[in-house]
Coordinates of C-alpha atoms in Angstrom, one line a residue:
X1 CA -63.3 19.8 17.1
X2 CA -60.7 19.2 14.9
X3 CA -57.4 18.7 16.9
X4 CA -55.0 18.1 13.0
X5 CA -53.7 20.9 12.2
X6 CA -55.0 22.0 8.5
X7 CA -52.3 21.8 5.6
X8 CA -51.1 25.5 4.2
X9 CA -52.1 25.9 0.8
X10 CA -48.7 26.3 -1.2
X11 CA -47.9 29.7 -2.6
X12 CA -48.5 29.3 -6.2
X13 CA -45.4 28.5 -8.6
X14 CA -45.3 30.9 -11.1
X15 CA -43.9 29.6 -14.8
X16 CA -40.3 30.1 -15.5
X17 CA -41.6 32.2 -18.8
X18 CA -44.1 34.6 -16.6
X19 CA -41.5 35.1 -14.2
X20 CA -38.6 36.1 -16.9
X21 CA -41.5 38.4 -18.5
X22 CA -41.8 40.3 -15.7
X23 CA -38.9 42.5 -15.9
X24 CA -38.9 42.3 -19.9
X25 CA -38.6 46.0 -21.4
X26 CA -39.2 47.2 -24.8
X27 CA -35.8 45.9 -26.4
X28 CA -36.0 41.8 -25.7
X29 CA -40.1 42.2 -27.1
X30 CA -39.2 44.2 -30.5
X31 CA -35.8 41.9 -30.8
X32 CA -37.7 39.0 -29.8
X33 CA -39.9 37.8 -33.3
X34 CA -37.0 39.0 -36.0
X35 CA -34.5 36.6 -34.2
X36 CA -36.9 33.6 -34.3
X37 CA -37.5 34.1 -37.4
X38 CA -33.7 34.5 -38.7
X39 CA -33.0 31.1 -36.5
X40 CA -36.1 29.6 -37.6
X41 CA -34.7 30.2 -41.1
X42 CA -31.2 29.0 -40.4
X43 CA -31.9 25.7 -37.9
X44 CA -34.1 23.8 -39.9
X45 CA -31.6 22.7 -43.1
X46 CA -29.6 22.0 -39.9
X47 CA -32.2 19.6 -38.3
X48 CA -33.3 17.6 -40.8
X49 CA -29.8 16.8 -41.9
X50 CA -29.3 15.8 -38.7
X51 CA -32.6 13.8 -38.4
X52 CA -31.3 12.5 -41.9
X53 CA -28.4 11.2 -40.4
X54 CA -30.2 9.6 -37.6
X55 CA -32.0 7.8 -39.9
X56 CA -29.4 6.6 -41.9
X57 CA -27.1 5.1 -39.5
X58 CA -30.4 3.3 -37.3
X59 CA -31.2 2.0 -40.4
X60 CA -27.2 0.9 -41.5
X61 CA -26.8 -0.8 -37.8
X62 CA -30.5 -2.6 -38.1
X63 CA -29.5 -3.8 -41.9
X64 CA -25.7 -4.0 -42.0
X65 CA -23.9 -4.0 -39.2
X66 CA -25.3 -6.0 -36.8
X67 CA -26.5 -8.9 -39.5
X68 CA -23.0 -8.6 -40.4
X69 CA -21.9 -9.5 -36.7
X70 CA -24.2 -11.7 -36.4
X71 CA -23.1 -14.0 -39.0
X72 CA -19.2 -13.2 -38.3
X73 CA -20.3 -14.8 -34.8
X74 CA -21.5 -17.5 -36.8
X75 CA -19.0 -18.7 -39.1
X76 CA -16.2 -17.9 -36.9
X77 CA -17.4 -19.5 -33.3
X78 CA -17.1 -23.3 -35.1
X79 CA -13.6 -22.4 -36.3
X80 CA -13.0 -21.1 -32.6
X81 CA -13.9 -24.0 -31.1
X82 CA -12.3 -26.5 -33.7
X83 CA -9.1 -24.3 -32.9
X84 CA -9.8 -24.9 -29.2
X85 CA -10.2 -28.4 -29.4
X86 CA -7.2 -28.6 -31.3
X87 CA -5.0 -26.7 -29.0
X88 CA -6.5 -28.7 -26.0
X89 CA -5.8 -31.8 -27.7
X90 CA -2.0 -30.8 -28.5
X91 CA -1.7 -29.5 -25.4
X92 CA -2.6 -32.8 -23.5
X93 CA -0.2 -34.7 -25.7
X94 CA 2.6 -31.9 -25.2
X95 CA 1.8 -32.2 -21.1
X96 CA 1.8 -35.8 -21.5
X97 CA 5.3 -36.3 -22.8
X98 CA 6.8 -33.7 -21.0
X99 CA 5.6 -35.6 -17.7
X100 CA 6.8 -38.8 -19.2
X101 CA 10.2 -36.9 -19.9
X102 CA 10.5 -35.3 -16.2
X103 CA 9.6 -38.9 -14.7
X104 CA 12.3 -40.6 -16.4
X105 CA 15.0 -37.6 -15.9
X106 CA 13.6 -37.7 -12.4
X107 CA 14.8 -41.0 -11.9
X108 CA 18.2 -40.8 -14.1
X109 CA 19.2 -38.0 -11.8
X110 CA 18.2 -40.2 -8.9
X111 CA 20.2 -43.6 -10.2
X112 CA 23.6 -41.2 -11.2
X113 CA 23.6 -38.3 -8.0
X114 CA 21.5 -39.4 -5.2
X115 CA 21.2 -43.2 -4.1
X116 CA 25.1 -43.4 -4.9
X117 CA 25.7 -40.5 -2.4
X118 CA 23.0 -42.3 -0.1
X119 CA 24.9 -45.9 -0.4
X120 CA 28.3 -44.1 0.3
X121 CA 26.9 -42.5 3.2
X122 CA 25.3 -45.1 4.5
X123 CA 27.5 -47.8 4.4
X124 CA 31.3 -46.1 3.9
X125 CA 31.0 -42.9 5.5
X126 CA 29.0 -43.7 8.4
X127 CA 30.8 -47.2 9.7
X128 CA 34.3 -45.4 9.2
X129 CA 33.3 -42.4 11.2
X130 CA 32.5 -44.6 13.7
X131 CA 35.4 -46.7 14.0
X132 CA 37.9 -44.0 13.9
X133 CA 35.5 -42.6 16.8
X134 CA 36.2 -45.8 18.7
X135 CA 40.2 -45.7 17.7
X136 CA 40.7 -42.2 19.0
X137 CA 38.6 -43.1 22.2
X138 CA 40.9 -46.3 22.7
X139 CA 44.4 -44.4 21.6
X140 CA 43.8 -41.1 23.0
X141 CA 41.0 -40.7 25.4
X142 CA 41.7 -44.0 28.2
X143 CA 45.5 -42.6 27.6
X144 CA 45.0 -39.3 28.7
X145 CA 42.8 -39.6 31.4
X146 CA 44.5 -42.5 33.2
X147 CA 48.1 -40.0 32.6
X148 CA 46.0 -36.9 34.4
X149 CA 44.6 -39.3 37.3
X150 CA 47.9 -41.3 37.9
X151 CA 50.2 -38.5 37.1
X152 CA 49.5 -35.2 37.0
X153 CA 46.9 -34.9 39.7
X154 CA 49.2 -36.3 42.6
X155 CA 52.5 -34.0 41.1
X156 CA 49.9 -31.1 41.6
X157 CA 48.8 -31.9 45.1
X158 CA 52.7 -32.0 46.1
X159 CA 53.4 -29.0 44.1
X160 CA 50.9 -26.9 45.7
X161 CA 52.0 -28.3 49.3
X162 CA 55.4 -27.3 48.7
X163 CA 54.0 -23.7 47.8
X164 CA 52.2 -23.7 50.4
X165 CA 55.1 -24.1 53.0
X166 CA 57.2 -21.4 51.5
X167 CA 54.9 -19.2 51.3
X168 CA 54.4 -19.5 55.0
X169 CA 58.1 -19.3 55.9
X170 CA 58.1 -16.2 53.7
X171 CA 55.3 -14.1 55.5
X172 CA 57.1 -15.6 58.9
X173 CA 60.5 -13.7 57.8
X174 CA 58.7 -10.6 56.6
X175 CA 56.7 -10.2 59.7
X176 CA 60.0 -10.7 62.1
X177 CA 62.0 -9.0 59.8
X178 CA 60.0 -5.8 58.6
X179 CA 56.8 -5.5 60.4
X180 CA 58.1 -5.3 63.5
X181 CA 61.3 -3.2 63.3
X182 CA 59.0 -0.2 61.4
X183 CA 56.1 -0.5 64.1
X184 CA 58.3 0.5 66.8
X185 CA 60.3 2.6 64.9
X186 CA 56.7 4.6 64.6
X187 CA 56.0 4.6 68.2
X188 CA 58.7 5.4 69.9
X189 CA 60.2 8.4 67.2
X190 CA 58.1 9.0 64.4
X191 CA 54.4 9.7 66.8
X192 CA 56.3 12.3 68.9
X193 CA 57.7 14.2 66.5
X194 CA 54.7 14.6 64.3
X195 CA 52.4 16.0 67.6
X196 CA 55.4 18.8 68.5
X197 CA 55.5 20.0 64.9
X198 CA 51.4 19.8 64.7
X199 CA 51.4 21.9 68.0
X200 CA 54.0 24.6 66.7
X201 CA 51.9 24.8 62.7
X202 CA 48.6 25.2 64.8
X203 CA 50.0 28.2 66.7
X204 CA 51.3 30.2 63.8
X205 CA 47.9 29.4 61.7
X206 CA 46.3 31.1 64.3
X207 CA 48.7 34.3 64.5
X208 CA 47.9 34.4 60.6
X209 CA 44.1 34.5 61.1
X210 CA 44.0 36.7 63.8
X211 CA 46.6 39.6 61.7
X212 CA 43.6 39.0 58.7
X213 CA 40.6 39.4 60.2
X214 CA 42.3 43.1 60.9
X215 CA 43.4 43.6 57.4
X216 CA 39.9 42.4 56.4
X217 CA 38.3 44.7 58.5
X218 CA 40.1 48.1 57.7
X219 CA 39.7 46.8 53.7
X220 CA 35.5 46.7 54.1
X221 CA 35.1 50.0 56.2
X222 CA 37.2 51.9 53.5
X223 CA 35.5 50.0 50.9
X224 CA 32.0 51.0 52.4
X225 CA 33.2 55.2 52.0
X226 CA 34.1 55.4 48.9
X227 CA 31.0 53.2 48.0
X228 CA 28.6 56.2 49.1
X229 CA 30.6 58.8 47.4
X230 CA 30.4 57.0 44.4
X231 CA 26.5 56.7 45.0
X232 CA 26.2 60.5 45.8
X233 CA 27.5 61.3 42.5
X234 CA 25.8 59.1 40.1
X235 CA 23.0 59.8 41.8
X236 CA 23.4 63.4 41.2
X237 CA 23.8 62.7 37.3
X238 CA 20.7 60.3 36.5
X239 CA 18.4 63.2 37.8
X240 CA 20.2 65.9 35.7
X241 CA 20.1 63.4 33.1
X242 CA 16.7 62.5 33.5
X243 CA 15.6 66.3 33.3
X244 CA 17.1 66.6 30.2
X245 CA 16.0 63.1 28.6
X246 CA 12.3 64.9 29.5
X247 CA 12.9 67.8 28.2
X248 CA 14.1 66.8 25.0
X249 CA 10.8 64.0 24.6
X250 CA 8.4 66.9 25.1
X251 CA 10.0 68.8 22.4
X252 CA 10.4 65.8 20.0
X253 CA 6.6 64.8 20.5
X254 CA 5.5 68.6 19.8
X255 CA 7.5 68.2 16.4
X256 CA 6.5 64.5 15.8
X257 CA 2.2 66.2 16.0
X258 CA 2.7 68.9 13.6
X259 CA 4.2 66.5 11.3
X260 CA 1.4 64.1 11.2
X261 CA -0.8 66.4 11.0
X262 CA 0.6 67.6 7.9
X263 CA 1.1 64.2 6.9
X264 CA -2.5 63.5 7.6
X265 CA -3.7 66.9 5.6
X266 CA -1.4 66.0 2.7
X267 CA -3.2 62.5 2.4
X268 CA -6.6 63.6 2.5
X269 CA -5.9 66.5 0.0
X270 CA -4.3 63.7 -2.5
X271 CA -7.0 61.0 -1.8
X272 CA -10.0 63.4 -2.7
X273 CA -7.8 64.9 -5.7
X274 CA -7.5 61.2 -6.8
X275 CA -11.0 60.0 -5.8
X276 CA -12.4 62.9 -8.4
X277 CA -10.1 62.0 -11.1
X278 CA -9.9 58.2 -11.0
X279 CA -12.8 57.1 -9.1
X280 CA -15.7 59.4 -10.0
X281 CA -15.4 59.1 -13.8
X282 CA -14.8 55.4 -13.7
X283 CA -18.0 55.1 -11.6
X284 CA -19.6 56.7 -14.0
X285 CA -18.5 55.0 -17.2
X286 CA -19.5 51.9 -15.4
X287 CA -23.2 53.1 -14.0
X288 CA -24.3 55.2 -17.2
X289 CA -22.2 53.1 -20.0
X290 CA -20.6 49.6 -19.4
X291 CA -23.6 48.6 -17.2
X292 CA -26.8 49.7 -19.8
X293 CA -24.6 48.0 -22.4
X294 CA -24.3 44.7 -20.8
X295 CA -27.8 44.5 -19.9
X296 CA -28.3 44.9 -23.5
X297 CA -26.1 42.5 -24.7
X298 CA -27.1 40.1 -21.9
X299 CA -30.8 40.6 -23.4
X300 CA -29.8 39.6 -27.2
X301 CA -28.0 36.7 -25.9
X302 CA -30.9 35.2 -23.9
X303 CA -32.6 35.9 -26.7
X304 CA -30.5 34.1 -29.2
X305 CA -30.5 31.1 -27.0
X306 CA -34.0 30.5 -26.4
X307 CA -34.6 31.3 -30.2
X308 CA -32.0 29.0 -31.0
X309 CA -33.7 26.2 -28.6
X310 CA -37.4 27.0 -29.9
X311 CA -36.0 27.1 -33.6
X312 CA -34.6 23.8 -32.5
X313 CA -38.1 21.9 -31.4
X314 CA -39.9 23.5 -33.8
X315 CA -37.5 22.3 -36.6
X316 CA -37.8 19.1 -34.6
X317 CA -41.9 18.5 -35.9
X318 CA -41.1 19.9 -39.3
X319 CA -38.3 17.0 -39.6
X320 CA -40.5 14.3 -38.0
X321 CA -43.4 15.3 -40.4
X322 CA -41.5 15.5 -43.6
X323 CA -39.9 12.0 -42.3
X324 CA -42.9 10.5 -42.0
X325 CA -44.5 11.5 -45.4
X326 CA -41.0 10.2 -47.3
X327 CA -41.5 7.4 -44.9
X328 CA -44.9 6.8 -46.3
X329 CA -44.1 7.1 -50.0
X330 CA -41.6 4.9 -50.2
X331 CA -43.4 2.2 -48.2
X332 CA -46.2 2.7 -50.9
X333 CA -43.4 2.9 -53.8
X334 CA -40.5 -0.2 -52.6
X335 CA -41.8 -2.0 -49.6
X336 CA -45.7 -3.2 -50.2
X337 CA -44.1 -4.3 -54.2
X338 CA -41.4 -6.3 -52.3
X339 CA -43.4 -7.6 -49.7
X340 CA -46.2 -8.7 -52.1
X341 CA -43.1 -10.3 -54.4
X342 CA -41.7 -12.1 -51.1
X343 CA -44.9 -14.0 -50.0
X344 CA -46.4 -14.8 -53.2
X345 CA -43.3 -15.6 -55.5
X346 CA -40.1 -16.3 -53.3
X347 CA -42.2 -17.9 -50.1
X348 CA -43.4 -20.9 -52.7
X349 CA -40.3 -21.3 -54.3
X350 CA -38.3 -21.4 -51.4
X351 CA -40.6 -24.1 -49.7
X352 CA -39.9 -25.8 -53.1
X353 CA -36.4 -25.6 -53.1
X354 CA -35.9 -26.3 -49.6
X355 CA -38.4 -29.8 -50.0
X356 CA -36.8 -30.7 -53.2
X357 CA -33.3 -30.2 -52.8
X358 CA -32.2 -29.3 -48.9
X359 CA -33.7 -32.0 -46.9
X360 CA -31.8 -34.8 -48.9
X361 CA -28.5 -33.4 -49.1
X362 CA -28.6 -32.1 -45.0
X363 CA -29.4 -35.9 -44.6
X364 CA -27.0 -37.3 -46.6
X365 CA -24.6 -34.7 -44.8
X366 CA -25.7 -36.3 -41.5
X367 CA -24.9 -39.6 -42.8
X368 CA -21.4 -38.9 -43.5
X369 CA -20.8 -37.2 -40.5
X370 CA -22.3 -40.2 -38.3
X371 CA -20.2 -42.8 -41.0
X372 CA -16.8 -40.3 -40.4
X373 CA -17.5 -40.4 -36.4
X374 CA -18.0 -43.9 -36.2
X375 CA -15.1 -44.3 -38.4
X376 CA -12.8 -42.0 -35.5
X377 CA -14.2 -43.7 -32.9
X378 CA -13.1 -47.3 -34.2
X379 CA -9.5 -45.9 -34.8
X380 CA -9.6 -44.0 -31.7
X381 CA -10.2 -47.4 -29.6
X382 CA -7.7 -49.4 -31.8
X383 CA -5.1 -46.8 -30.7
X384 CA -5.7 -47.5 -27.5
X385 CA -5.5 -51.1 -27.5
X386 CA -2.2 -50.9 -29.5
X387 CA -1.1 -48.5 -26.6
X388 CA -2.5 -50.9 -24.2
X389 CA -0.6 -53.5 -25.7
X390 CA 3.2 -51.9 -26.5
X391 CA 2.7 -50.8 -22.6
X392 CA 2.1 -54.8 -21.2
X393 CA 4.9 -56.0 -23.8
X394 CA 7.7 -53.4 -22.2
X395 CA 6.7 -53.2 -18.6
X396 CA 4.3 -55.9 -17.9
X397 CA 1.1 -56.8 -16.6
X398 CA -0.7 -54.8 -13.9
X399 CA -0.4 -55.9 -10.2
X400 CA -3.8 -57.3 -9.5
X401 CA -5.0 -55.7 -5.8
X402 CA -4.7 -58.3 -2.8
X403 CA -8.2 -58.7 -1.1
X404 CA -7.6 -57.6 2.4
X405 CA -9.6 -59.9 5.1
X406 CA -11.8 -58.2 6.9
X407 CA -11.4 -58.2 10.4
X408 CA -14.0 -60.5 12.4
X409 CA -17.6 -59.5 14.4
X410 CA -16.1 -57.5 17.6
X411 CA -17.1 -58.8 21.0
X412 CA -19.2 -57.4 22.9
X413 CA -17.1 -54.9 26.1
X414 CA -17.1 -55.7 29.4
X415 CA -18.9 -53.7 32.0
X416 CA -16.7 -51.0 33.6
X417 CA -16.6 -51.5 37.4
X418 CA -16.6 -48.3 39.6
X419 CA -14.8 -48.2 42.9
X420 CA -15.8 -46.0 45.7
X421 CA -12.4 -44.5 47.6
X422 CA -12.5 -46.7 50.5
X423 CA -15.9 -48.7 49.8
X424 CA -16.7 -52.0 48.1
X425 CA -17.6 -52.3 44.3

């Protein structure tokens, strides 16, 4: 039993043209043939001047253009190089002196600004600073404090004794003299009096409350009267109010109805008025005119375009064939002469030429230019002795490098000896 389940079959795919046939009527099949044949007529001048100028500009880049580049590469990459070499060069000998010129200002600005701000520092600045620190010490500071600890301090401790025992005579007088004149002056006059007039102030404060709480009284049950007259009346005018408010909302709804629905008739009588003048004629125009019409022009466009791309491949072969037969004929007429001329007149004559007359003079060439380099190399290496030289005459000889001694065989360490916390070795 077979457990897979079977692959569907697709549904079949039906071409793009059998499915645009389908729906085709009588006006794409009669329009169909004339407009092939008009664009048939009017796209092939079109294609093979544009096959034409295909042609032409393959063939301009394959002969001209890029030969051309090719051997502006080649003439002008030496001179690019040569002009390289020849910036480089001046470029070195530029960085070179300028280095040479920054050294050497490096150092004059050092010799006239620095060291002689250094050596004034150093040995003017530095040693005077000190001493006048070691003048003012000796002048000012072992002055002033021996003056504060022999002087001033003891003058401060009597000064502050002194103030110390006036102060104390002064609270003594103020205490004898003030304090206790006004403390029995409030015991024996001043308490009294203040509890007599307390007693006769409490006694009238409660007279006063007692005569208010009447007043008080009389003022809310009044109060509370005329309150519920005032409520009986209003009372009395919300409901004839309110009767009247209802009466006048019934009637006002009543009139509010009929006007809507008038409103409402008025609106459908003007919508179906409108819907047969404006609506119904420009449905019609667009389902029995405008809509048959596009179709139609839809139809001669599609039409036109696939004409146009048929007309277009089909022109396409014509082109390629006439190409190949001009092709042909002038192979037969230009190229087999030409190539037949090339190998059995220019080949030997070249061979001859290049035998005869290019292999001695591009060796002679190479002699030169080994003689010439040869010739720049000596003069290169005579420059630099001369350099070498001018530089030992001006600043002398090179330091030759000390050897350093090397250091002798190490010995060999000693065993480390491990001790236990409170045990032997």
């Amino acid at each position: 039993m077979d457990l897979e389940k079977s692959p569907q079959p697709a549904p079949p795919v039906m071409p793009s043209r059998q499915r645009d046939a389908a729906p085709e009527g009588c006006l794409a099949v009669a329009i169909r043939i004339p407009v092939r044949i008009v664009v048939f007529v009017l796209i092939v001048p079109v294609r093979m001047a544009w096959d034409a100028l295909v042609v032409c500009g393959r063939l301009l880049d394959d002969t001209l253009l890029r030969p051309l580049g090719r051997a502006l590469m080649w003439v002008l990459a030496p001179v690019g190089r040569a002009l390289v070499w020849l910036l480089d060069g001046v470029a070195t000998v530029l960085a070179r002196l300028f280095t040479g010129i920054g050294y050497a200002l490096k150092w004059l600005c050092m010799l006239l600004f620095v060291w002689p701000w250094v050596g004034l520092w150093r040995y003017v600045a530095v040693p005077v600073g000190r001493a006048l620190a070691w003048l003012g010490h000796v002048l000012l500071v072992v002055p002033a404090r021996w003056l504060y600890e022999r002087l001033l301090t003891p003058l401060g401790h009597g000064i502050l004794w002194t103030l110390r025992g006036f102060g104390a005579g002064c609270a003594w007088l103020w205490r004898t003299v003030v304090l206790t004149p006004t403390g029995w002056l409030y015991r024996a006059l001043l308490a009294p009096t203040g509890r007599g007039v307390a007693w006769v102030v409490a006694g009238l404060w409660s007279g006063v409350v007692w005569v208010s709480r009447g007043l008080w009284a009389g003022v809310v049950r009044v109060s509370r009267g005329v309150w519920a007259g005032i409520t009986w009346v209003g009372g009395g005018l919300w409901a004839g109010m309110t009767w009247m408010g209802r009466g006048l909302w019934a009637g006002m709804t009543w009139v509010g109805r009929g006007l809507w629905a008038v409103v409402v008739w008025l609106g459908k009588a003007v919508g179906t008025l409108l819907r047969w003048i404006l609506v119904v004629p420009a449905v019609a125009l667009w389902r029995w005119v405008l809509a048959p019409v596009g179709r139609g022009i839809a139809v001669i466009a599609r039409e036109i375009g696939e004409a146009l791309g048929h007309a277009w491949r089909v022109a396409g072969y014509v082109s390629l064939a006439v190409g190949r037969f001009l092709g042909r004929l002038f192979r037969w007429i230009f190229v087999e002469p030409v190539r037949w001329a090339y190998r059995s007149v220019f080949t030997p004559m070249g061979h001859f030429v290049r035998d005869v007359f290019w292999k001695p003079a591009a060796e002679a060439a190479r002699s030169v230019g080994r003689v010439t380099r040869q010739a720049l190399a000596s003069a290169r290496e005579t420059a630099r002795q001369t350099r070498a030289d001018i530089r030992r005459a001006l600043f002398g000889a090179p330091r030759e490098p000390e050897p350093v001694p090397l250091a002798g065989p190490r010995a060999e360490p000693e065993p480390v000896r491990l001790v236990k916390p409170g045990g032997p070795l």
